PDB file of C-alpha atoms and ligand atoms in Angstrom:
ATOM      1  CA  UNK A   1      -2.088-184.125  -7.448  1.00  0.00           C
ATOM      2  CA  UNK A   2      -4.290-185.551  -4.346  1.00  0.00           C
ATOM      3  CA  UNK A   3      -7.143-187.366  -5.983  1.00  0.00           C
ATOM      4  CA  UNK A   4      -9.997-189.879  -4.393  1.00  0.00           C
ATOM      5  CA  UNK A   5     -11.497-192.309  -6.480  1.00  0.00           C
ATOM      6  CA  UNK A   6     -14.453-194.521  -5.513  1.00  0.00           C
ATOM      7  CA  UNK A   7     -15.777-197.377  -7.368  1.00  0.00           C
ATOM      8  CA  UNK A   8     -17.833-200.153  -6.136  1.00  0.00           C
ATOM      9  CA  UNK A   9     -16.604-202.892  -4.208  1.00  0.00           C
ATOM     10  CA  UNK A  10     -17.584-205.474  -6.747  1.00  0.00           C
ATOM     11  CA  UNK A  11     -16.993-203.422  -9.960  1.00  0.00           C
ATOM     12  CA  UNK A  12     -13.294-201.998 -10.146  1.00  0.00           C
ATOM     13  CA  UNK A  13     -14.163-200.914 -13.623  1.00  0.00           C
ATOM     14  CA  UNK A  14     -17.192-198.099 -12.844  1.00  0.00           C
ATOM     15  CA  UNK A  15     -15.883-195.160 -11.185  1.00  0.00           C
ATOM     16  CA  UNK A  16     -18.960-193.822  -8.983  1.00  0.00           C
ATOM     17  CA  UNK A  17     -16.942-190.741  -7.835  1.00  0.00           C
ATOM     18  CA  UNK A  18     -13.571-189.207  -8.956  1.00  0.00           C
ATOM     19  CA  UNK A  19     -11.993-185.634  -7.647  1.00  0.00           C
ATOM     20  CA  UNK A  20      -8.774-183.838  -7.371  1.00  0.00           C
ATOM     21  CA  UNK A  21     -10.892-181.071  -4.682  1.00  0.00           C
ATOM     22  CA  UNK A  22      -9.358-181.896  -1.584  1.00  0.00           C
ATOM     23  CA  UNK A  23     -12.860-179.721   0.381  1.00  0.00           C
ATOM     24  CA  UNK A  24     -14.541-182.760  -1.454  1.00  0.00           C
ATOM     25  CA  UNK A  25     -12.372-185.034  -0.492  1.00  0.00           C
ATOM     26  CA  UNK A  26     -12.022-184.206   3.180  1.00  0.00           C
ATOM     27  CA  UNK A  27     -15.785-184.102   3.280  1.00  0.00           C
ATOM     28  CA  UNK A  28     -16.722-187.367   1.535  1.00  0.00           C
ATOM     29  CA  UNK A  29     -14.021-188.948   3.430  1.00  0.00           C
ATOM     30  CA  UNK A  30     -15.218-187.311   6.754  1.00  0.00           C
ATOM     31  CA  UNK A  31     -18.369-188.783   5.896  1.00  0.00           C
ATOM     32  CA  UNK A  32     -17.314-191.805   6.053  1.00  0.00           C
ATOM     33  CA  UNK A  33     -15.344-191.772   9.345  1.00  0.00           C
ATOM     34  CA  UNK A  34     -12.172-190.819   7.909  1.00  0.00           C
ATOM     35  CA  UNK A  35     -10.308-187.565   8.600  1.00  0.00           C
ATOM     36  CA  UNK A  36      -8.306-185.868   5.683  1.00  0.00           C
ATOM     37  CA  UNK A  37      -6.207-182.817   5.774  1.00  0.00           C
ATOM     38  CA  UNK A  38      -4.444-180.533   4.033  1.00  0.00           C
ATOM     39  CA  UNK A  39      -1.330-178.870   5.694  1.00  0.00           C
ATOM     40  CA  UNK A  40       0.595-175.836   4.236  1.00  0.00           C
ATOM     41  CA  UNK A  41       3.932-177.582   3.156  1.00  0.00           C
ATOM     42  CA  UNK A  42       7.218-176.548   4.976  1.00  0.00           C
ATOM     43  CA  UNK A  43       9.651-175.589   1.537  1.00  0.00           C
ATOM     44  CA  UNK A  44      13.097-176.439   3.200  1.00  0.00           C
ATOM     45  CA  UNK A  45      12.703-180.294   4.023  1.00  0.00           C
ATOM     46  CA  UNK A  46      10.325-181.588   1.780  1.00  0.00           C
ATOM     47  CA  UNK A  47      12.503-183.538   0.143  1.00  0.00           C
ATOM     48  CA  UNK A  48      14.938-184.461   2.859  1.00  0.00           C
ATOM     49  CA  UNK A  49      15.744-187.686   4.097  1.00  0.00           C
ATOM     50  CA  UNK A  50      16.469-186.927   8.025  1.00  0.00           C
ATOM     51  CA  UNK A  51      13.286-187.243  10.639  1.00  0.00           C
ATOM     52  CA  UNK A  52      14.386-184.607  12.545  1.00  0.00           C
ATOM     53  CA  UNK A  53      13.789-182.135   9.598  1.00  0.00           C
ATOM     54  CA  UNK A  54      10.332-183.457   9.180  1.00  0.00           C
ATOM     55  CA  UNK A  55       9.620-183.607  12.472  1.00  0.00           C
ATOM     56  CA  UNK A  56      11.106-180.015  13.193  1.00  0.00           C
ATOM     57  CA  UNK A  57       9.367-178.337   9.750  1.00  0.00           C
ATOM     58  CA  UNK A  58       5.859-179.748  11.140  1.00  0.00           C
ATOM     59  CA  UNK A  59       6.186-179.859  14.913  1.00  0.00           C
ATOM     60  CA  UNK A  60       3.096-177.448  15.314  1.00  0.00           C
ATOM     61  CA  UNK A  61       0.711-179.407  13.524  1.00  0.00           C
ATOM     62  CA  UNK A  62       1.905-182.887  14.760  1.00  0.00           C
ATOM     63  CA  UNK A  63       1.722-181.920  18.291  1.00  0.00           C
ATOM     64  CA  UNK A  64      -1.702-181.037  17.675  1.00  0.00           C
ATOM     65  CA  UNK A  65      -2.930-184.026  16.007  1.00  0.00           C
ATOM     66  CA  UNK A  66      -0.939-186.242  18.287  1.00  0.00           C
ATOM     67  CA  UNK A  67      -2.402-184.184  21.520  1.00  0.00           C
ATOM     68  CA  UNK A  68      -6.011-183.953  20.632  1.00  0.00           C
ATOM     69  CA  UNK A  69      -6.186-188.077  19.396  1.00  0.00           C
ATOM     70  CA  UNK A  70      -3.359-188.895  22.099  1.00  0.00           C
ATOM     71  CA  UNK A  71      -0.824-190.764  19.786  1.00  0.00           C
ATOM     72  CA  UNK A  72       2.527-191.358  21.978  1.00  0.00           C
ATOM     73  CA  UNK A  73       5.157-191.685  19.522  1.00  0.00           C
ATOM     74  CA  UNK A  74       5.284-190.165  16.441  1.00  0.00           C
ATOM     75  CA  UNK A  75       7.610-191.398  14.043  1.00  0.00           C
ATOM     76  CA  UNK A  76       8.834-191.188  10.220  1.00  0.00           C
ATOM     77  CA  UNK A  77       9.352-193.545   7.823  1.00  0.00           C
ATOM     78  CA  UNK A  78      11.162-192.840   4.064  1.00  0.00           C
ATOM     79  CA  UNK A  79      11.754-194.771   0.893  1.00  0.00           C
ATOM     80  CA  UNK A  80      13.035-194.098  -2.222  1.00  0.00           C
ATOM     81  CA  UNK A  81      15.220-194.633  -4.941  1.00  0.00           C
ATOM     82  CA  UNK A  82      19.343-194.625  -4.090  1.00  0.00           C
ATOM     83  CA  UNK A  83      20.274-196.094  -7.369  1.00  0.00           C
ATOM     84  CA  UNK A  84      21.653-199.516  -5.735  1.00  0.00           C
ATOM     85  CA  UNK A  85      21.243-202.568  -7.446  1.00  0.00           C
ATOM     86  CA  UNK A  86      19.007-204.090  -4.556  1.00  0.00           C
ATOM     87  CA  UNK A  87      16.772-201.025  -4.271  1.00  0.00           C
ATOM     88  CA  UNK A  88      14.086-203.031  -6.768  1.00  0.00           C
ATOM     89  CA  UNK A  89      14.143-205.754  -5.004  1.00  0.00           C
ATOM     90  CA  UNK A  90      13.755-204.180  -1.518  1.00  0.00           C
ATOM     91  CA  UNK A  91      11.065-201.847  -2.827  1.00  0.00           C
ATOM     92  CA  UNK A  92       9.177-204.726  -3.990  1.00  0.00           C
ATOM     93  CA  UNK A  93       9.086-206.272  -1.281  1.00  0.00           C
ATOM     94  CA  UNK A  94       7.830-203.370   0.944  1.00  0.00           C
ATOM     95  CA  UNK A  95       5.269-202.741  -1.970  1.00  0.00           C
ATOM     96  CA  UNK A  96       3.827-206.440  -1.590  1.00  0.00           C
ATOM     97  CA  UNK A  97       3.433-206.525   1.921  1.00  0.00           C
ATOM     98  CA  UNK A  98       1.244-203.568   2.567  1.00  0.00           C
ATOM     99  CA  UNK A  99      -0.943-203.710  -0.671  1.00  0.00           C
ATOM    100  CA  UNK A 100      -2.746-206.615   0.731  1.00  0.00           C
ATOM    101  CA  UNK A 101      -6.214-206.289   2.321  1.00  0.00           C
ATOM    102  CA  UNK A 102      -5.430-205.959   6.137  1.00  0.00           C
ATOM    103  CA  UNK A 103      -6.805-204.366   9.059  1.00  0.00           C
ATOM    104  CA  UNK A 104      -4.737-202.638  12.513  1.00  0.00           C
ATOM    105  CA  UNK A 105      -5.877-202.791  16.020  1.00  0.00           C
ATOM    106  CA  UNK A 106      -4.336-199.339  16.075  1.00  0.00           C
ATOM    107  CA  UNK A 107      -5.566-196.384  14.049  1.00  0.00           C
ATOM    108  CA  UNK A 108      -3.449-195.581  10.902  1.00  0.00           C
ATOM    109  CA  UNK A 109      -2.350-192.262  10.419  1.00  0.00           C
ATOM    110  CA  UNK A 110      -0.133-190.492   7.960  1.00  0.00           C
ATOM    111  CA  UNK A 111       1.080-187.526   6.947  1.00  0.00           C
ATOM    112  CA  UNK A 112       3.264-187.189   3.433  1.00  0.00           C
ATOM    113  CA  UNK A 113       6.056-184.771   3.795  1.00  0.00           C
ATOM    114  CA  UNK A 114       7.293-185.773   0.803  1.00  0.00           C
ATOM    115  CA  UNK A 115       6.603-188.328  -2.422  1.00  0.00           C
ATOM    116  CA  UNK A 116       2.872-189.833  -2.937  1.00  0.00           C
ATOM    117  CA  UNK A 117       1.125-192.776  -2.035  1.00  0.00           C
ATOM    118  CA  UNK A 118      -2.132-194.155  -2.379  1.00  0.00           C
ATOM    119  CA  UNK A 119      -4.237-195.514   0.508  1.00  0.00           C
ATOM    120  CA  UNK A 120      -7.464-198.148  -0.358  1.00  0.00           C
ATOM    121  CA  UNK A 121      -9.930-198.179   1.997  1.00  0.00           C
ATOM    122  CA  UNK A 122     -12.528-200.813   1.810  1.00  0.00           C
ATOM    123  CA  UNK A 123     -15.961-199.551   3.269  1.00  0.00           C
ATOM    124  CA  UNK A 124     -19.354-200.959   3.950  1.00  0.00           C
ATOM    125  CA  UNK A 125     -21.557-198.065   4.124  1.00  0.00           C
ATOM    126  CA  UNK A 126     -25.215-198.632   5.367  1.00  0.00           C
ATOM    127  CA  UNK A 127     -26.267-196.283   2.724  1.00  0.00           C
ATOM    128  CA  UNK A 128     -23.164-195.851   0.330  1.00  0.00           C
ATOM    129  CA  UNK A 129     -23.369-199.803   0.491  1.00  0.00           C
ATOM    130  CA  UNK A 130     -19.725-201.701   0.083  1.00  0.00           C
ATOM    131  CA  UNK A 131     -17.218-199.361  -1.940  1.00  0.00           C
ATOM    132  CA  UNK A 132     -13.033-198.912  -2.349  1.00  0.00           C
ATOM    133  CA  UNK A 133     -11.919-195.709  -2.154  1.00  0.00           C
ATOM    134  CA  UNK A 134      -8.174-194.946  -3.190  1.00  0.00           C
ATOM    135  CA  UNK A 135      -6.992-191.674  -1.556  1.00  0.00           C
ATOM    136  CA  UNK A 136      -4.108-190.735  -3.607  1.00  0.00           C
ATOM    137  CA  UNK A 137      -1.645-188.749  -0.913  1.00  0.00           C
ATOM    138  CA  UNK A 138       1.140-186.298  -1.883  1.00  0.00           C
ATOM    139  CA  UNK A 139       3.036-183.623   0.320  1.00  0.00           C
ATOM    140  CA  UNK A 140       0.679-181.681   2.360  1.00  0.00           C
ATOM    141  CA  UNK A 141      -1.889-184.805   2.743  1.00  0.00           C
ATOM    142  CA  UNK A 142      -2.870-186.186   6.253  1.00  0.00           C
ATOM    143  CA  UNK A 143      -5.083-189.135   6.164  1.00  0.00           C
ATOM    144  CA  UNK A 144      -6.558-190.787   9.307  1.00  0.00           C
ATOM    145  CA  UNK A 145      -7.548-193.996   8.682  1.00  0.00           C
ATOM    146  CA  UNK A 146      -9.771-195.738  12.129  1.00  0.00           C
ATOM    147  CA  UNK A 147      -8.350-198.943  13.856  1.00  0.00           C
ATOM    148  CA  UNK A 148     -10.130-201.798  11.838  1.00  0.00           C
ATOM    149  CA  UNK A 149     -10.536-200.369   8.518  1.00  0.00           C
ATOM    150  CA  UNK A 150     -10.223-202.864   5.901  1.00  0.00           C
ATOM    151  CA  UNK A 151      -7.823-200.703   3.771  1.00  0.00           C
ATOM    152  CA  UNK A 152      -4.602-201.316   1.945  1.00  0.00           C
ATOM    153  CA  UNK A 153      -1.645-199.314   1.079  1.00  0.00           C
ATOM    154  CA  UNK A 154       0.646-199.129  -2.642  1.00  0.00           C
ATOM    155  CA  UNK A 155       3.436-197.401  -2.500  1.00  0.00           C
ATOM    156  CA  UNK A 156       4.291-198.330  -6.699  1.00  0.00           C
ATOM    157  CA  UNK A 157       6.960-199.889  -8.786  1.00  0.00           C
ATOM    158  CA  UNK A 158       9.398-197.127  -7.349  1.00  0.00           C
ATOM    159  CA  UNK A 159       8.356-196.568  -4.344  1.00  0.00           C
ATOM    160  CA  UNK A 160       9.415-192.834  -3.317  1.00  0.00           C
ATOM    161  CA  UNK A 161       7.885-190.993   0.175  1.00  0.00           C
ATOM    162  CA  UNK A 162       8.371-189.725   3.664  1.00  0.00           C
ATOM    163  CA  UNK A 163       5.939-190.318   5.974  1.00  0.00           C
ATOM    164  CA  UNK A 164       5.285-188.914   9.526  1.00  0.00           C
ATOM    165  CA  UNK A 165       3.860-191.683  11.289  1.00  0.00           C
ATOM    166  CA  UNK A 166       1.561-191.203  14.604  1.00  0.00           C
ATOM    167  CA  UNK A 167       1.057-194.109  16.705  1.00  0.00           C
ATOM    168  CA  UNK A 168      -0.850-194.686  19.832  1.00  0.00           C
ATOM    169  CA  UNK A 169       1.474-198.046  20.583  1.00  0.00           C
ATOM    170  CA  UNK A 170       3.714-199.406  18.163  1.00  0.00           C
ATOM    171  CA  UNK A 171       2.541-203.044  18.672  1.00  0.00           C
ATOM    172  CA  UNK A 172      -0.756-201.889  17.664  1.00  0.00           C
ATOM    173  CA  UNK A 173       0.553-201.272  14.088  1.00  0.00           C
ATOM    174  CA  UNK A 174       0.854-204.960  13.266  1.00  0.00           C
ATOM    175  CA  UNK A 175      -1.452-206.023  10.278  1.00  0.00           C
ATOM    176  CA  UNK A 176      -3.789-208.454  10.533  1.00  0.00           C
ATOM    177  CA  UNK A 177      -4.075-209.769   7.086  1.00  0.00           C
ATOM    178  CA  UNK A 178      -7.789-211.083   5.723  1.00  0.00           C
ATOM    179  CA  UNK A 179      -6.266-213.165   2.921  1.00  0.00           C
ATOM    180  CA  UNK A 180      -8.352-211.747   0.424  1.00  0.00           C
ATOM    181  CA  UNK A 181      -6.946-210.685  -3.101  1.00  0.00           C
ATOM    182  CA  UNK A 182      -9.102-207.844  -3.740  1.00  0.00           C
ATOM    183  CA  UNK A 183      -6.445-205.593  -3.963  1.00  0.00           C
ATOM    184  CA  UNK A 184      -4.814-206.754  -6.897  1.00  0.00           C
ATOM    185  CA  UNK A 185      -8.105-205.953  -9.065  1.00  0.00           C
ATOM    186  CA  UNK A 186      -8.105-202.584  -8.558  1.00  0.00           C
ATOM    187  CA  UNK A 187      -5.825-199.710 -10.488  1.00  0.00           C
ATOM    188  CA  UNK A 188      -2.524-199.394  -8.977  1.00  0.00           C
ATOM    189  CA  UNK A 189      -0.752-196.668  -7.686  1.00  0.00           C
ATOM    190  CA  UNK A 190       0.888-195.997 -10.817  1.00  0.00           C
ATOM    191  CA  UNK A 191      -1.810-195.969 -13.075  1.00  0.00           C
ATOM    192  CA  UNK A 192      -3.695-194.119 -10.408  1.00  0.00           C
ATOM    193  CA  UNK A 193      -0.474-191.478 -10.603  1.00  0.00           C
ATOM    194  CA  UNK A 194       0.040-191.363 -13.978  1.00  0.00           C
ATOM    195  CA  UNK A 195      -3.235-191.617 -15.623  1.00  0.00           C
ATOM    196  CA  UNK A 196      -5.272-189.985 -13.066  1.00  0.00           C
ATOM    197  CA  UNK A 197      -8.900-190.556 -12.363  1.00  0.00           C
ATOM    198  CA  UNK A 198     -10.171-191.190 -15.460  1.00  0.00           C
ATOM    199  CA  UNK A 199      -7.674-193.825 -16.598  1.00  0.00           C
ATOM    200  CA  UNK A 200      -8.646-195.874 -13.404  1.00  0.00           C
ATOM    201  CA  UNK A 201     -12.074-195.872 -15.451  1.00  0.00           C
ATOM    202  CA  UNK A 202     -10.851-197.550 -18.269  1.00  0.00           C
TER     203      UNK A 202
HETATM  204 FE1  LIG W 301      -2.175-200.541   7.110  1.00  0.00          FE
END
């Protein structure tokens, strides 16, 4: 289930807000200068591998986002588990390069057709003061994250999701890594997915 949890920056133990309501979450996030959605899900290709299905299922919705914040290519991007021998090894790899604090001179925008993920976004709030929030995305979930968020992505152990990409240029996409570790002291995805909320308070 889409879930947002928020603890302070400095204190990955105290969970200042936790919710599964994705009104909530859409409005905290919005809040915030984020942009979360919810789309009806498409039955026939959510768990298909081919871009063209994805693309096809959702072609109303992604010609409207990518019109009205003028992304030019729109793209998707899948992973999970074949069963090969060198899936682990490829999946971790993948896994350790985004779930390190980085920012994009592009904005980052996804929408999960299929699997989960969970996005980190590192925020300093004149009010809120300096929080992570990890947006836990399934099918259905759009998440717009602004160029230069401090944010990271985990995609777990066994990594499994299709993504619709949007992207204003693709060179833009490049990550621009701040070195710090910060990432590795919060809950990961998969305690995130498999103990929900409240484990990530334990
Ligand atoms: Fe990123």
């Amino acid at each position: 289930m889409t879930a947002l949890t928020t603890w302070p920056a400095h204190d990955p133990t105290t969970v200042a807000l936790a919710t599964t309501n994705a009104a909530l979450i859409g409005s905290f996030l919005g809040g915030l200068g984020f942009r979360f959605e919810r789309w009806p899900l498409v039955a026939g290709p959510r768990s298909a591998a081919r871009a063209e299905d994805v693309l096809a299922a959702y072609r109303d919705p992604i010609e409207r986002v990518a019109r009205a914040d003028g992304f030019a290519q729109v793209d998707v991007v899948a992973l999970r588990p074949t069963g090969a021998p060198s899936f682990a090894a490829t999946a971790a790899v993948a896994r350790a390069k985004f779930r390190a604090e980085h920012t994009h001179a592009d904005d980052e925008v996804r929408f999960f057709a299929a699997g989960r993920g969970v996005f980190y976004l590192h925020t300093r709030d004149a009010t809120r003061g300096e929080e992570v929030h990890a947006v836990l995305c399934e099918a259905g979930d759009l998440l717009f994250v602004p160029a230069g968020t401090t944010h990271w992505f985990d995609m777990g152990a066994t990594p499994s999701f299709t993504a619709v990409r949007f992207l204003h240029d693709p060179d833009g996409w490049v990550g621009d890594f701040t070195g710090s570790d910060i990432a590795l002291r919060f809950p990961d995805f998969d305690t995130l997915a498999c103990g929900g909320a409240a484990a990530a308070g334990a």
